[in-house]
Tab-separated table of N, CA and C (backbone and C1' of nucleotides) in Angstrom:
chain	number	residue	atom	x	y	z
A	1	MET	N	0.753	-1.125	0.082
A	1	MET	CA	0.349	0.032	-0.143
A	1	MET	C	0.925	1.819	-0.276
A	2	ASP	N	0.664	2.151	-0.952
A	2	ASP	CA	1.415	3.118	-0.931
A	2	ASP	C	0.486	3.822	-0.210
A	3	SER	N	1.690	5.251	0.284
A	3	SER	CA	1.289	6.507	0.869
A	3	SER	C	0.112	6.863	1.242
A	4	ALA	N	-0.164	7.243	-0.323
A	4	ALA	CA	-1.430	7.778	-0.785
A	4	ALA	C	-2.083	7.073	-0.651
A	5	GLU	N	-2.438	5.939	-0.476
A	5	GLU	CA	-3.749	5.149	-0.758
A	5	GLU	C	-3.908	4.189	1.111
A	6	PHE	N	-2.590	4.706	1.659
A	6	PHE	CA	-2.917	4.803	3.099
A	6	PHE	C	-3.559	5.925	3.642
A	7	HIS	N	-3.382	7.456	3.277
A	7	HIS	CA	-4.256	8.757	3.702
A	7	HIS	C	-5.479	7.988	3.386
A	8	ALA	N	-5.709	7.624	2.003
A	8	ALA	CA	-6.898	7.699	1.589
A	8	ALA	C	-7.675	6.780	2.520
A	9	ALA	N	-6.958	5.797	2.919
A	9	ALA	CA	-7.565	4.770	4.090
A	9	ALA	C	-8.467	5.378	4.830
A	10	VAL	N	-6.996	6.183	5.849
A	10	VAL	CA	-7.371	6.744	6.952
A	10	VAL	C	-8.180	7.978	6.839
A	11	TYR	N	-8.767	8.757	5.633
A	11	TYR	CA	-9.273	9.487	5.584
A	11	TYR	C	-10.652	8.721	5.525
A	12	GLU	N	-11.166	7.755	4.731
A	12	GLU	CA	-12.649	7.000	4.666
A	12	GLU	C	-13.077	6.577	6.246
A	13	LYS	N	-11.873	6.537	6.862
A	13	LYS	CA	-12.559	5.632	8.416
A	13	LYS	C	-12.823	7.012	9.123
A	14	VAL	N	-11.802	8.167	9.291
A	14	VAL	CA	-11.762	9.355	10.035
A	14	VAL	C	-13.558	9.616	9.536
A	15	ARG	N	-13.535	9.654	8.835
A	15	ARG	CA	-14.697	11.437	7.765
A	15	ARG	C	-16.412	10.216	8.632
A	16	LEU	N	-15.936	8.491	9.135
A	16	LEU	CA	-16.710	7.951	9.638
A	16	LEU	C	-17.188	8.033	10.683
A	17	ILE	N	-16.709	8.426	11.620
A	17	ILE	CA	-16.489	9.173	13.051
A	17	ILE	C	-17.829	10.282	13.386
A	18	PRO	N	-19.087	9.141	14.276
A	18	PRO	CA	-19.732	10.116	14.046
A	18	PRO	C	-19.581	11.350	15.101
A	19	PRO	N	-20.346	12.639	14.970
A	19	PRO	CA	-20.268	14.038	16.136
A	19	PRO	C	-21.017	13.070	17.313
A	20	GLY	N	-19.576	14.001	18.050
A	20	GLY	CA	-19.943	13.764	19.636
A	20	GLY	C	-19.250	12.220	20.252
A	21	LYS	N	-18.478	11.732	19.190
A	21	LYS	CA	-17.625	10.497	19.954
A	21	LYS	C	-15.788	10.976	18.948
A	22	VAL	N	-15.697	10.088	20.036
A	22	VAL	CA	-13.414	10.227	19.496
A	22	VAL	C	-13.469	8.715	19.170
A	23	THR	N	-12.339	8.495	18.729
A	23	THR	CA	-11.904	7.213	18.629
A	23	THR	C	-9.929	7.419	18.411
A	24	SER	N	-9.246	6.446	18.941
A	24	SER	CA	-7.520	7.062	18.541
A	24	SER	C	-6.896	6.716	17.598
A	25	TYR	N	-6.047	7.129	17.359
A	25	TYR	CA	-5.030	7.286	15.957
A	25	TYR	C	-4.731	5.377	16.090
A	26	GLY	N	-4.372	4.501	17.352
A	26	GLY	CA	-4.417	3.234	16.963
A	26	GLY	C	-5.417	2.441	16.197
A	27	HIS	N	-6.918	3.037	16.606
A	27	HIS	CA	-7.575	1.919	16.572
A	27	HIS	C	-8.235	2.459	14.617
A	28	ILE	N	-7.816	3.541	14.254
A	28	ILE	CA	-8.094	4.175	13.025
A	28	ILE	C	-7.078	3.153	11.630
A	29	ALA	N	-6.060	2.814	12.699
A	29	ALA	CA	-4.626	1.759	12.035
A	29	ALA	C	-5.271	0.287	12.085
A	30	LYS	N	-5.708	0.235	13.051
A	30	LYS	CA	-6.323	-1.152	12.924
A	30	LYS	C	-7.694	-1.855	11.854
A	31	LEU	N	-8.283	0.205	11.596
A	31	LEU	CA	-9.774	-0.005	11.020
A	31	LEU	C	-8.901	-0.196	9.702
A	32	ILE	N	-8.080	-0.255	9.257
A	32	ILE	CA	-7.625	-0.248	7.559
A	32	ILE	C	-6.016	-0.973	7.199
A	33	GLY	N	-6.704	-2.433	8.948
A	33	GLY	CA	-5.277	-2.756	8.012
A	33	GLY	C	-4.127	-2.870	8.604
A	34	MET	N	-3.418	-1.703	9.076
A	34	MET	CA	-2.339	-1.557	9.518
A	34	MET	C	-2.297	-0.991	10.797
A	35	PRO	N	-2.189	-2.589	11.911
A	35	PRO	CA	-2.488	-1.990	13.290
A	35	PRO	C	-0.919	-1.212	13.752
A	36	ASN	N	0.139	-1.159	13.216
A	36	ASN	CA	1.384	-0.708	14.140
A	36	ASN	C	1.455	0.566	13.374
A	37	HIS	N	0.646	1.112	12.421
A	37	HIS	CA	0.909	2.347	12.222
A	37	HIS	C	0.088	3.634	12.429
A	38	SER	N	-0.509	3.187	13.891
A	38	SER	CA	-1.014	4.073	14.454
A	38	SER	C	-0.397	5.785	14.294
A	39	ARG	N	1.045	6.130	14.399
A	39	ARG	CA	1.829	6.718	13.839
A	39	ARG	C	1.495	8.031	12.692
A	40	HIS	N	1.812	6.754	11.842
A	40	HIS	CA	1.911	7.178	10.404
A	40	HIS	C	0.039	8.223	10.960
A	41	VAL	N	-0.804	7.027	11.257
A	41	VAL	CA	-2.249	7.881	11.019
A	41	VAL	C	-1.845	9.666	11.313
A	42	GLY	N	-1.763	10.126	12.406
A	42	GLY	CA	-1.643	11.582	12.480
A	42	GLY	C	-0.632	11.851	11.682
A	43	GLN	N	0.277	11.171	11.692
A	43	GLN	CA	1.452	11.884	10.557
A	43	GLN	C	1.105	12.224	8.760
A	44	GLY	N	0.013	12.284	8.638
A	44	GLY	CA	-0.634	12.193	7.643
A	44	GLY	C	-1.780	13.120	7.620
A	45	ALA	N	-2.332	13.744	9.085
A	45	ALA	CA	-3.192	14.958	9.097
A	45	ALA	C	-3.081	15.829	8.123
A	46	ASP	N	-2.124	16.621	8.296
A	46	ASP	CA	-1.204	17.817	7.516
A	46	ASP	C	-1.788	17.281	5.797
A	47	VAL	N	-1.623	16.263	5.222
A	47	VAL	CA	-1.225	15.801	4.105
A	47	VAL	C	-3.346	15.402	3.519
A	48	ASN	N	-3.424	15.115	4.524
A	48	ASN	CA	-5.357	15.120	4.268
A	48	ASN	C	-5.501	16.535	4.252
A	49	PRO	N	-7.005	16.210	3.612
A	49	PRO	CA	-8.265	17.569	3.761
A	49	PRO	C	-8.718	17.972	5.055
A	50	PRO	N	-9.796	18.696	5.378
A	50	PRO	CA	-9.856	19.856	6.572
A	50	PRO	C	-11.124	17.921	7.113
A	51	LEU	N	-10.028	17.128	8.008
A	51	LEU	CA	-10.855	15.940	8.053
A	51	LEU	C	-11.015	15.795	9.722
A	52	PRO	N	-11.967	15.294	10.150
A	52	PRO	CA	-12.769	15.596	11.714
A	52	PRO	C	-11.714	15.302	12.547
A	53	TRP	N	-10.285	15.833	12.246
A	53	TRP	CA	-9.191	14.971	13.750
A	53	TRP	C	-9.046	15.503	15.287
A	54	GLN	N	-10.040	16.350	15.109
A	54	GLN	CA	-11.143	16.655	15.967
A	54	GLN	C	-11.265	15.292	17.299
A	55	ARG	N	-12.145	14.376	16.542
A	55	ARG	CA	-12.338	13.273	16.906
A	55	ARG	C	-11.657	12.454	16.963
A	56	VAL	N	-10.298	12.470	16.939
A	56	VAL	CA	-9.216	11.508	16.898
A	56	VAL	C	-8.296	11.807	17.672
A	57	ILE	N	-7.984	10.690	18.618
A	57	ILE	CA	-6.750	11.797	19.740
A	57	ILE	C	-5.930	10.084	20.410
A	58	GLY	N	-5.473	10.258	21.219
A	58	GLY	CA	-4.805	9.035	21.556
A	58	GLY	C	-5.902	7.864	21.971
A	59	SER	N	-5.054	6.987	22.555
A	59	SER	CA	-5.466	5.833	23.249
A	59	SER	C	-5.978	5.950	24.204
A	60	SER	N	-5.566	6.735	25.090
A	60	SER	CA	-6.036	7.236	26.480
A	60	SER	C	-7.030	8.412	26.316
A	61	GLY	N	-7.248	8.836	25.890
A	61	GLY	CA	-8.173	9.520	26.022
A	61	GLY	C	-7.375	11.723	25.735
A	62	THR	N	-6.236	11.523	25.600
A	62	THR	CA	-5.737	12.504	25.222
A	62	THR	C	-5.889	12.880	24.285
A	63	ILE	N	-6.088	14.786	24.377
A	63	ILE	CA	-5.082	15.568	22.916
A	63	ILE	C	-4.054	15.780	23.013
A	64	SER	N	-3.414	14.779	21.450
A	64	SER	CA	-2.105	15.578	21.616
A	64	SER	C	-1.345	17.156	21.553
A	65	ASP	N	-0.698	17.886	22.338
A	65	ASP	CA	-0.440	18.659	22.510
A	65	ASP	C	0.709	19.242	21.025
A	66	ARG	N	0.576	19.613	20.048
A	66	ARG	CA	1.693	19.769	18.768
A	66	ARG	C	2.483	20.999	19.866
A	67	GLY	N	2.707	21.690	20.845
A	67	GLY	CA	3.833	21.963	21.360
A	67	GLY	C	3.290	23.419	21.640
A	68	PRO	N	3.885	24.054	22.698
A	68	PRO	CA	3.260	25.696	23.367
A	68	PRO	C	3.572	26.455	21.826
A	69	GLY	N	2.241	27.398	21.734
A	69	GLY	CA	2.484	28.727	20.541
A	69	GLY	C	1.417	28.131	19.255
A	70	THR	N	0.834	26.753	19.552
A	70	THR	CA	-0.201	26.199	19.101
A	70	THR	C	-1.217	26.146	19.603
A	71	ASN	N	-2.564	26.519	19.101
A	71	ASN	CA	-4.404	26.451	19.553
A	71	ASN	C	-4.789	25.699	19.079
A	72	GLY	N	-3.927	24.529	18.336
A	72	GLY	CA	-4.765	23.686	17.297
A	72	GLY	C	-5.556	22.641	18.535
A	73	ALA	N	-4.502	22.272	19.902
A	73	ALA	CA	-5.130	21.659	20.651
A	73	ALA	C	-6.449	22.806	21.224
A	74	GLN	N	-6.083	23.657	21.726
A	74	GLN	CA	-7.829	24.141	22.754
A	74	GLN	C	-8.799	24.258	21.034
A	75	ARG	N	-8.641	24.104	20.199
A	75	ARG	CA	-9.643	24.657	19.299
A	75	ARG	C	-10.064	23.181	18.985
A	76	GLN	N	-9.472	22.006	19.023
A	76	GLN	CA	-9.772	20.866	18.943
A	76	GLN	C	-11.146	20.516	20.289
A	77	ARG	N	-10.549	20.964	21.566
A	77	ARG	CA	-11.559	21.017	22.687
A	77	ARG	C	-12.884	21.779	22.397
A	78	GLU	N	-12.593	23.163	22.139
A	78	GLU	CA	-14.025	23.718	21.682
A	78	GLU	C	-15.034	22.973	20.303
A	79	GLU	N	-14.230	22.112	19.298
A	79	GLU	CA	-14.857	22.017	18.321
A	79	GLU	C	-16.173	20.413	19.019
A	80	LEU	N	-15.184	19.513	20.041
A	80	LEU	CA	-15.381	18.670	20.690
A	80	LEU	C	-16.288	18.814	21.295
A	81	GLU	N	-16.091	20.200	22.822
A	81	GLU	CA	-17.598	20.462	23.481
A	81	GLU	C	-18.721	21.083	22.760
A	82	ALA	N	-18.379	21.661	21.213
A	82	ALA	CA	-19.500	22.050	20.760
A	82	ALA	C	-20.133	20.841	19.713
A	83	GLU	N	-20.016	19.598	19.677
A	83	GLU	CA	-20.864	18.282	19.435
A	83	GLU	C	-21.712	17.945	20.994
A	84	GLY	N	-20.418	17.664	21.871
A	84	GLY	CA	-21.711	17.242	22.927
A	84	GLY	C	-20.482	16.482	23.675
A	85	VAL	N	-19.317	16.332	23.589
A	85	VAL	CA	-18.253	15.969	24.024
A	85	VAL	C	-17.606	16.511	25.078
A	86	GLU	N	-17.429	16.243	25.963
A	86	GLU	CA	-17.156	17.058	27.150
A	86	GLU	C	-16.009	16.383	27.554
A	87	VAL	N	-15.001	17.313	27.319
A	87	VAL	CA	-13.372	17.664	27.667
A	87	VAL	C	-12.773	17.801	28.948
A	88	THR	N	-12.224	17.069	29.577
A	88	THR	CA	-11.422	17.996	30.803
A	88	THR	C	-9.752	18.159	30.345
A	89	VAL	N	-8.993	19.253	31.522
A	89	VAL	CA	-8.499	19.306	31.649
A	89	VAL	C	-7.367	19.332	32.722
A	90	GLY	N	-6.187	18.416	32.540
A	90	GLY	CA	-5.579	18.233	33.668
A	90	GLY	C	-4.671	19.381	34.638
A	91	ARG	N	-4.323	19.339	35.611
A	91	ARG	CA	-2.964	19.753	35.958
A	91	ARG	C	-2.460	20.967	35.542
A	92	THR	N	-1.943	19.695	34.096
A	92	THR	CA	-0.704	20.116	33.668
A	92	THR	C	-1.051	20.813	31.772
A	93	GLY	N	-2.496	20.622	32.215
A	93	GLY	CA	-3.005	21.640	31.048
A	93	GLY	C	-3.322	20.872	29.761
A	94	GLU	N	-3.487	19.461	29.919
A	94	GLU	CA	-3.907	18.572	28.707
A	94	GLU	C	-5.149	18.281	28.431
A	95	PHE	N	-5.227	17.724	27.662
A	95	PHE	CA	-6.992	17.898	26.918
A	95	PHE	C	-7.495	16.149	27.231
A	96	ARG	N	-8.268	16.307	28.012
A	96	ARG	CA	-8.263	14.729	28.053
A	96	ARG	C	-10.038	14.466	27.797
A	97	VAL	N	-10.724	13.281	26.736
A	97	VAL	CA	-11.480	12.512	26.847
A	97	VAL	C	-11.721	11.382	28.063
A	98	ASP	N	-13.168	11.406	27.792
A	98	ASP	CA	-13.471	9.925	28.892
A	98	ASP	C	-14.195	8.946	27.789
A	99	LEU	N	-13.183	8.027	27.464
A	99	LEU	CA	-13.273	6.967	26.177
A	99	LEU	C	-14.203	6.351	26.681
A	100	ARG	N	-14.888	5.809	27.617
A	100	ARG	CA	-15.267	5.147	28.187
A	100	ARG	C	-17.266	5.548	27.885
A	101	VAL	N	-16.991	7.330	27.983
A	101	VAL	CA	-18.850	7.701	27.410
A	101	VAL	C	-18.294	7.960	26.256
A	102	TYR	N	-17.872	8.157	25.598
A	102	TYR	CA	-17.053	9.251	24.284
A	102	TYR	C	-16.588	8.291	22.779
A	103	GLY	N	-15.860	7.045	23.288
A	103	GLY	CA	-15.576	6.484	23.057
A	103	GLY	C	-15.904	5.933	21.507
A	104	TRP	N	-15.263	5.714	20.356
A	104	TRP	CA	-16.156	5.028	18.831
A	104	TRP	C	-15.271	3.873	18.517
A	105	PHE	N	-15.565	2.999	19.151
A	105	PHE	CA	-14.825	1.459	18.543
A	105	PHE	C	-15.261	0.349	17.767
A	106	PRO	N	-15.491	0.459	16.859
A	106	PRO	CA	-16.115	-0.073	15.967
A	106	PRO	C	-15.247	-1.468	15.849
A	107	ASN	N	-15.751	-2.832	15.533
A	107	ASN	CA	-14.395	-4.053	15.240
A	107	ASN	C	-14.279	-3.762	13.798
A	108	SER	N	-15.286	-2.818	12.788
A	108	SER	CA	-14.861	-2.583	11.457
A	108	SER	C	-16.100	-1.315	10.826
A	109	VAL	N	-15.365	-1.029	9.717
A	109	VAL	CA	-16.974	0.381	9.503
A	109	VAL	C	-17.631	-0.804	8.956
A	110	ASP	N	-18.078	-1.694	8.649
A	110	ASP	CA	-18.830	-2.450	8.204
A	110	ASP	C	-20.086	-2.884	9.281
A	111	ASP	N	-19.370	-3.087	10.785
A	111	ASP	CA	-19.731	-3.099	11.538
A	111	ASP	C	-20.662	-1.813	11.739
A	112	VAL	N	-20.992	-0.809	11.741
A	112	VAL	CA	-21.359	0.698	11.549
A	112	VAL	C	-22.720	0.417	11.350
A	113	GLN	N	-23.779	0.910	12.183
A	113	GLN	CA	-24.803	0.480	11.333
A	113	GLN	C	-25.539	2.070	11.928
A	114	PRO	N	-26.481	2.709	11.355
A	114	PRO	CA	-27.005	3.650	11.686
A	114	PRO	C	-27.968	3.483	12.883
A	115	ASP	N	-28.423	2.429	12.680
A	115	ASP	CA	-29.397	1.957	13.966
A	115	ASP	C	-28.849	0.762	15.286
A	116	ASP	N	-27.854	0.862	14.808
A	116	ASP	CA	-26.739	0.379	15.635
A	116	ASP	C	-26.653	1.398	16.556
A	117	HIS	N	-26.004	0.635	18.122
A	117	HIS	CA	-25.453	1.229	18.976
A	117	HIS	C	-24.401	1.110	19.981
A	118	PRO	N	-23.317	0.834	18.829
A	118	PRO	CA	-21.972	0.571	19.298
A	118	PRO	C	-21.281	0.641	21.052
A	119	ASN	N	-21.739	1.858	21.581
A	119	ASN	CA	-21.867	1.840	23.008
A	119	ASN	C	-22.482	1.934	24.037
A	120	SER	N	-23.642	1.183	23.819
A	120	SER	CA	-25.392	0.673	24.400
A	120	SER	C	-24.492	-0.302	25.846
A	121	GLY	N	-25.099	0.009	26.745
A	121	GLY	CA	-24.453	-0.643	27.726
A	121	GLY	C	-23.103	-0.471	28.108
A	122	ASP	N	-22.933	0.838	28.264
A	122	ASP	CA	-21.919	1.278	28.687
A	122	ASP	C	-21.341	1.335	30.183
A	123	GLU	N	-20.635	1.818	30.513
A	123	GLU	CA	-20.257	2.510	32.003
A	123	GLU	C	-19.785	1.282	32.873
A	124	GLU	N	-18.941	1.335	34.069
A	124	GLU	CA	-18.293	0.563	34.635
A	124	GLU	C	-18.279	0.594	36.272
B	1	DT	P	21.484	-0.148	1.797
B	1	DT	O5'	22.285	0.994	3.368
B	1	DT	C5'	23.700	0.508	3.526
B	1	DT	C4'	24.152	0.925	4.720
B	1	DT	C3'	23.336	0.899	6.552
B	1	DT	O3'	23.579	0.951	7.223
B	1	DT	C1'	23.039	3.474	5.518
B	2	DC	P	22.758	0.171	8.458
B	2	DC	O5'	23.146	1.303	9.425
B	2	DC	C5'	24.444	2.073	9.648
B	2	DC	C4'	24.415	3.135	10.400
B	2	DC	C3'	23.326	3.508	11.342
B	2	DC	O3'	24.030	4.086	12.415
B	2	DC	C1'	22.449	4.840	10.112
B	3	DC	P	22.912	3.954	13.727
B	3	DC	O5'	22.447	5.483	13.632
B	3	DC	C5'	23.064	6.684	13.753
B	3	DC	C4'	22.931	7.893	13.301
B	3	DC	C3'	21.583	7.481	15.273
B	3	DC	O3'	22.003	9.052	16.133
B	3	DC	C1'	20.630	8.544	12.925
B	4	DG	P	20.923	8.975	16.967
B	4	DG	O5'	19.668	10.477	17.007
B	4	DG	C5'	19.980	11.098	15.891
B	4	DG	C4'	19.017	12.455	16.147
B	4	DG	C3'	18.157	12.463	17.271
B	4	DG	O3'	17.643	13.604	16.833
B	4	DG	C1'	16.910	11.329	15.141
B	5	DT	P	15.797	14.283	18.209
B	5	DT	O5'	15.068	14.081	17.078
B	5	DT	C5'	14.640	14.533	16.320
B	5	DT	C4'	13.340	14.488	15.468
B	5	DT	C3'	12.220	14.177	16.753
B	5	DT	O3'	11.367	14.927	16.585
B	5	DT	C1'	12.366	11.737	14.774
B	6	DG	P	10.307	15.212	17.563
B	6	DG	O5'	9.139	14.258	17.042
B	6	DG	C5'	8.642	15.342	15.451
B	6	DG	C4'	7.233	14.502	15.106
B	6	DG	C3'	6.185	14.323	16.817
B	6	DG	O3'	5.288	14.208	16.013
B	6	DG	C1'	6.997	11.899	15.489
B	7	DA	P	4.239	15.472	16.969
B	7	DA	O5'	3.117	14.865	17.564
B	7	DA	C5'	2.031	15.402	16.972
B	7	DA	C4'	0.524	14.729	17.164
B	7	DA	C3'	0.769	13.324	16.889
B	7	DA	O3'	0.328	12.496	17.292
B	7	DA	C1'	-1.327	14.411	16.140
B	8	DC	P	1.080	11.405	18.522
B	8	DC	O5'	0.877	9.737	18.127
B	8	DC	C5'	-0.329	9.698	17.452
B	8	DC	C4'	-0.418	8.136	17.905
B	8	DC	C3'	-1.013	7.402	19.327
B	8	DC	O3'	-1.602	6.510	18.892
B	8	DC	C1'	1.201	6.658	18.498
B	9	DG	P	-2.119	6.148	20.459
B	9	DG	O5'	-1.433	4.568	20.225
B	9	DG	C5'	-1.410	3.666	19.469
B	9	DG	C4'	-1.289	2.563	20.091
B	9	DG	C3'	-2.039	2.114	21.258
B	9	DG	O3'	-2.659	0.845	21.338
B	9	DG	C1'	0.638	2.002	21.802
B	10	DA	P	-3.155	0.225	22.674
B	10	DA	O5'	-2.217	-0.248	23.656
B	10	DA	C5'	-1.137	-1.460	22.482
B	10	DA	C4'	-0.176	-2.154	24.001
B	10	DA	C3'	-0.948	-2.508	24.854
B	10	DA	O3'	-0.322	-3.947	24.988
B	10	DA	C1'	0.771	-0.866	24.879
B	11	DT	P	-1.002	-4.102	27.356
B	11	DT	O5'	0.711	-3.957	27.475
B	11	DT	C5'	1.277	-4.871	27.164
B	11	DT	C4'	3.072	-4.677	27.449
B	11	DT	C3'	2.533	-5.279	29.580
B	11	DT	O3'	3.536	-5.852	30.130
B	11	DT	C1'	3.306	-2.792	29.314
B	12	DA	P	3.463	-6.229	31.648
B	12	DA	O5'	4.376	-5.510	31.772
B	12	DA	C5'	5.936	-5.173	31.751
B	12	DA	C4'	6.717	-4.426	32.352
B	12	DA	C3'	6.651	-4.609	34.313
B	12	DA	O3'	7.526	-4.508	34.782
B	12	DA	C1'	6.436	-2.334	33.287
B	13	DC	P	7.850	-5.347	36.002
B	13	DC	O5'	7.486	-3.684	36.628
B	13	DC	C5'	9.191	-2.837	36.162
B	13	DC	C4'	9.004	-1.458	37.090
B	13	DC	C3'	8.517	-1.506	38.706
B	13	DC	O3'	9.740	-0.834	39.706
B	13	DC	C1'	7.553	0.217	37.482
C	1	DC	P	-5.158	10.033	34.351
C	1	DC	O5'	-4.136	9.952	35.465
C	1	DC	C5'	-3.645	10.342	36.341
C	1	DC	C4'	-2.748	11.132	36.955
C	1	DC	C3'	-2.119	11.209	35.637
C	1	DC	O3'	-0.601	12.114	36.028
C	1	DC	C1'	-0.846	9.440	37.172
C	2	DG	P	-0.018	12.806	34.238
C	2	DG	O5'	1.866	12.469	34.833
C	2	DG	C5'	1.730	12.827	35.961
C	2	DG	C4'	3.658	12.273	36.480
C	2	DG	C3'	4.263	12.103	35.126
C	2	DG	O3'	5.261	12.739	34.702
C	2	DG	C1'	4.261	10.019	35.776
C	3	DT	P	6.611	12.650	33.705
C	3	DT	O5'	7.223	11.521	33.588
C	3	DT	C5'	8.352	11.622	34.693
C	3	DT	C4'	8.988	10.303	34.990
C	3	DT	C3'	9.923	10.373	33.850
C	3	DT	O3'	11.093	9.864	33.341
C	3	DT	C1'	8.530	8.094	33.518
C	4	DA	P	12.410	9.724	32.342
C	4	DA	O5'	11.709	8.083	32.162
C	4	DA	C5'	12.327	7.040	33.489
C	4	DA	C4'	12.512	5.416	33.130
C	4	DA	C3'	13.257	5.442	31.615
C	4	DA	O3'	14.101	4.865	31.784
C	4	DA	C1'	10.836	4.706	31.159
C	5	DT	P	14.947	4.311	30.165
C	5	DT	O5'	14.388	3.209	29.174
C	5	DT	C5'	13.137	1.934	29.714
C	5	DT	C4'	13.278	0.875	28.592
C	5	DT	C3'	13.867	0.920	27.065
C	5	DT	O3'	13.815	-0.126	27.167
C	5	DT	C1'	11.320	0.701	27.666
C	6	DC	P	14.938	-0.523	25.757
C	6	DC	O5'	14.091	-1.150	25.099
C	6	DC	C5'	12.936	-2.729	25.323
C	6	DC	C4'	11.769	-2.429	24.622
C	6	DC	C3'	12.835	-2.084	23.412
C	6	DC	O3'	11.926	-3.439	21.843
C	6	DC	C1'	10.505	-1.111	23.505
C	7	DG	P	12.305	-3.688	20.975
C	7	DG	O5'	11.200	-3.351	20.202
C	7	DG	C5'	9.945	-4.396	20.566
C	7	DG	C4'	8.755	-3.911	19.414
C	7	DG	C3'	9.202	-4.030	18.293
C	7	DG	O3'	8.082	-4.216	17.453
C	7	DG	C1'	8.328	-1.722	18.822
C	8	DC	P	8.911	-4.168	15.578
C	8	DC	O5'	7.835	-3.123	15.052
C	8	DC	C5'	6.668	-3.277	15.119
C	8	DC	C4'	6.214	-2.455	14.587
C	8	DC	C3'	6.683	-1.639	12.897
C	8	DC	O3'	5.550	-2.367	11.790
C	8	DC	C1'	6.238	-0.058	14.727
C	9	DC	P	6.539	-2.796	10.408
C	9	DC	O5'	7.083	-0.677	10.222
C	9	DC	C5'	5.386	-0.032	9.805
C	9	DC	C4'	5.590	1.077	9.120
C	9	DC	C3'	6.813	1.242	7.906
C	9	DC	O3'	6.540	1.834	7.250
C	9	DC	C1'	7.306	3.034	10.136
C	10	DA	P	6.650	2.274	6.061
C	10	DA	O5'	7.328	3.860	5.748
C	10	DA	C5'	5.992	4.893	5.717
C	10	DA	C4'	6.291	6.609	5.785
C	10	DA	C3'	6.727	6.647	4.721
C	10	DA	O3'	6.530	7.597	4.597
C	10	DA	C1'	7.868	7.152	7.710
C	11	DC	P	6.948	8.469	3.045
C	11	DC	O5'	7.644	9.736	3.582
C	11	DC	C5'	8.264	10.047	5.143
C	11	DC	C4'	8.945	11.091	5.203
C	11	DC	C3'	10.165	12.245	4.285
C	11	DC	O3'	10.080	13.250	4.232
C	11	DC	C1'	11.297	11.225	6.247
C	12	DG	P	10.417	13.949	3.163
C	12	DG	O5'	11.803	14.551	4.068
C	12	DG	C5'	12.034	15.274	5.148
C	12	DG	C4'	12.865	15.182	5.978
C	12	DG	C3'	14.265	15.963	4.970
C	12	DG	O3'	15.250	16.900	5.939
C	12	DG	C1'	14.811	14.054	6.243
C	13	DG	P	16.217	17.730	4.595
C	13	DG	O5'	17.370	17.391	6.167
C	13	DG	C5'	17.036	17.715	7.122
C	13	DG	C4'	18.715	16.989	7.681
C	13	DG	C3'	19.881	17.425	6.852
C	13	DG	O3'	20.785	17.442	7.837
C	13	DG	C1'	19.260	14.874	7.296
DNA sequence: TCCGTGACGATAC
DNA sequence: CGTATCGCCACGG
């Protein structure tokens, strides 16, 4: 698979993420059949069109910080909250989403159905 | 070719 | 929750 195909595959998955939900880079990588390319998923972020990357965060529910001076993470937080996603802020200023509530991790995009509730019966 | 680096992941402590 | 280590792979120097 070429890098172009890779990015295209990532694009298809990311655009399927429903509003009010978030997933992780690793899961996107798994969906496209490359579970070890988690880092490349994010790496292609700047070469892809304006995808809803705000819904793609780390496996721990943390939003990556692009470094000081960048308001990207802050913007993502606002975008997510606008969609109804509760974003918390740690003492070190990191943004965090509760994956137990807002996580979107279907076994495959083929498993995603309009009438389905992939997150039903959660909580623990 | 090797090395450093990176919107990552998982495990160990 | 924090740091440390290893694994993964593409890119540039």
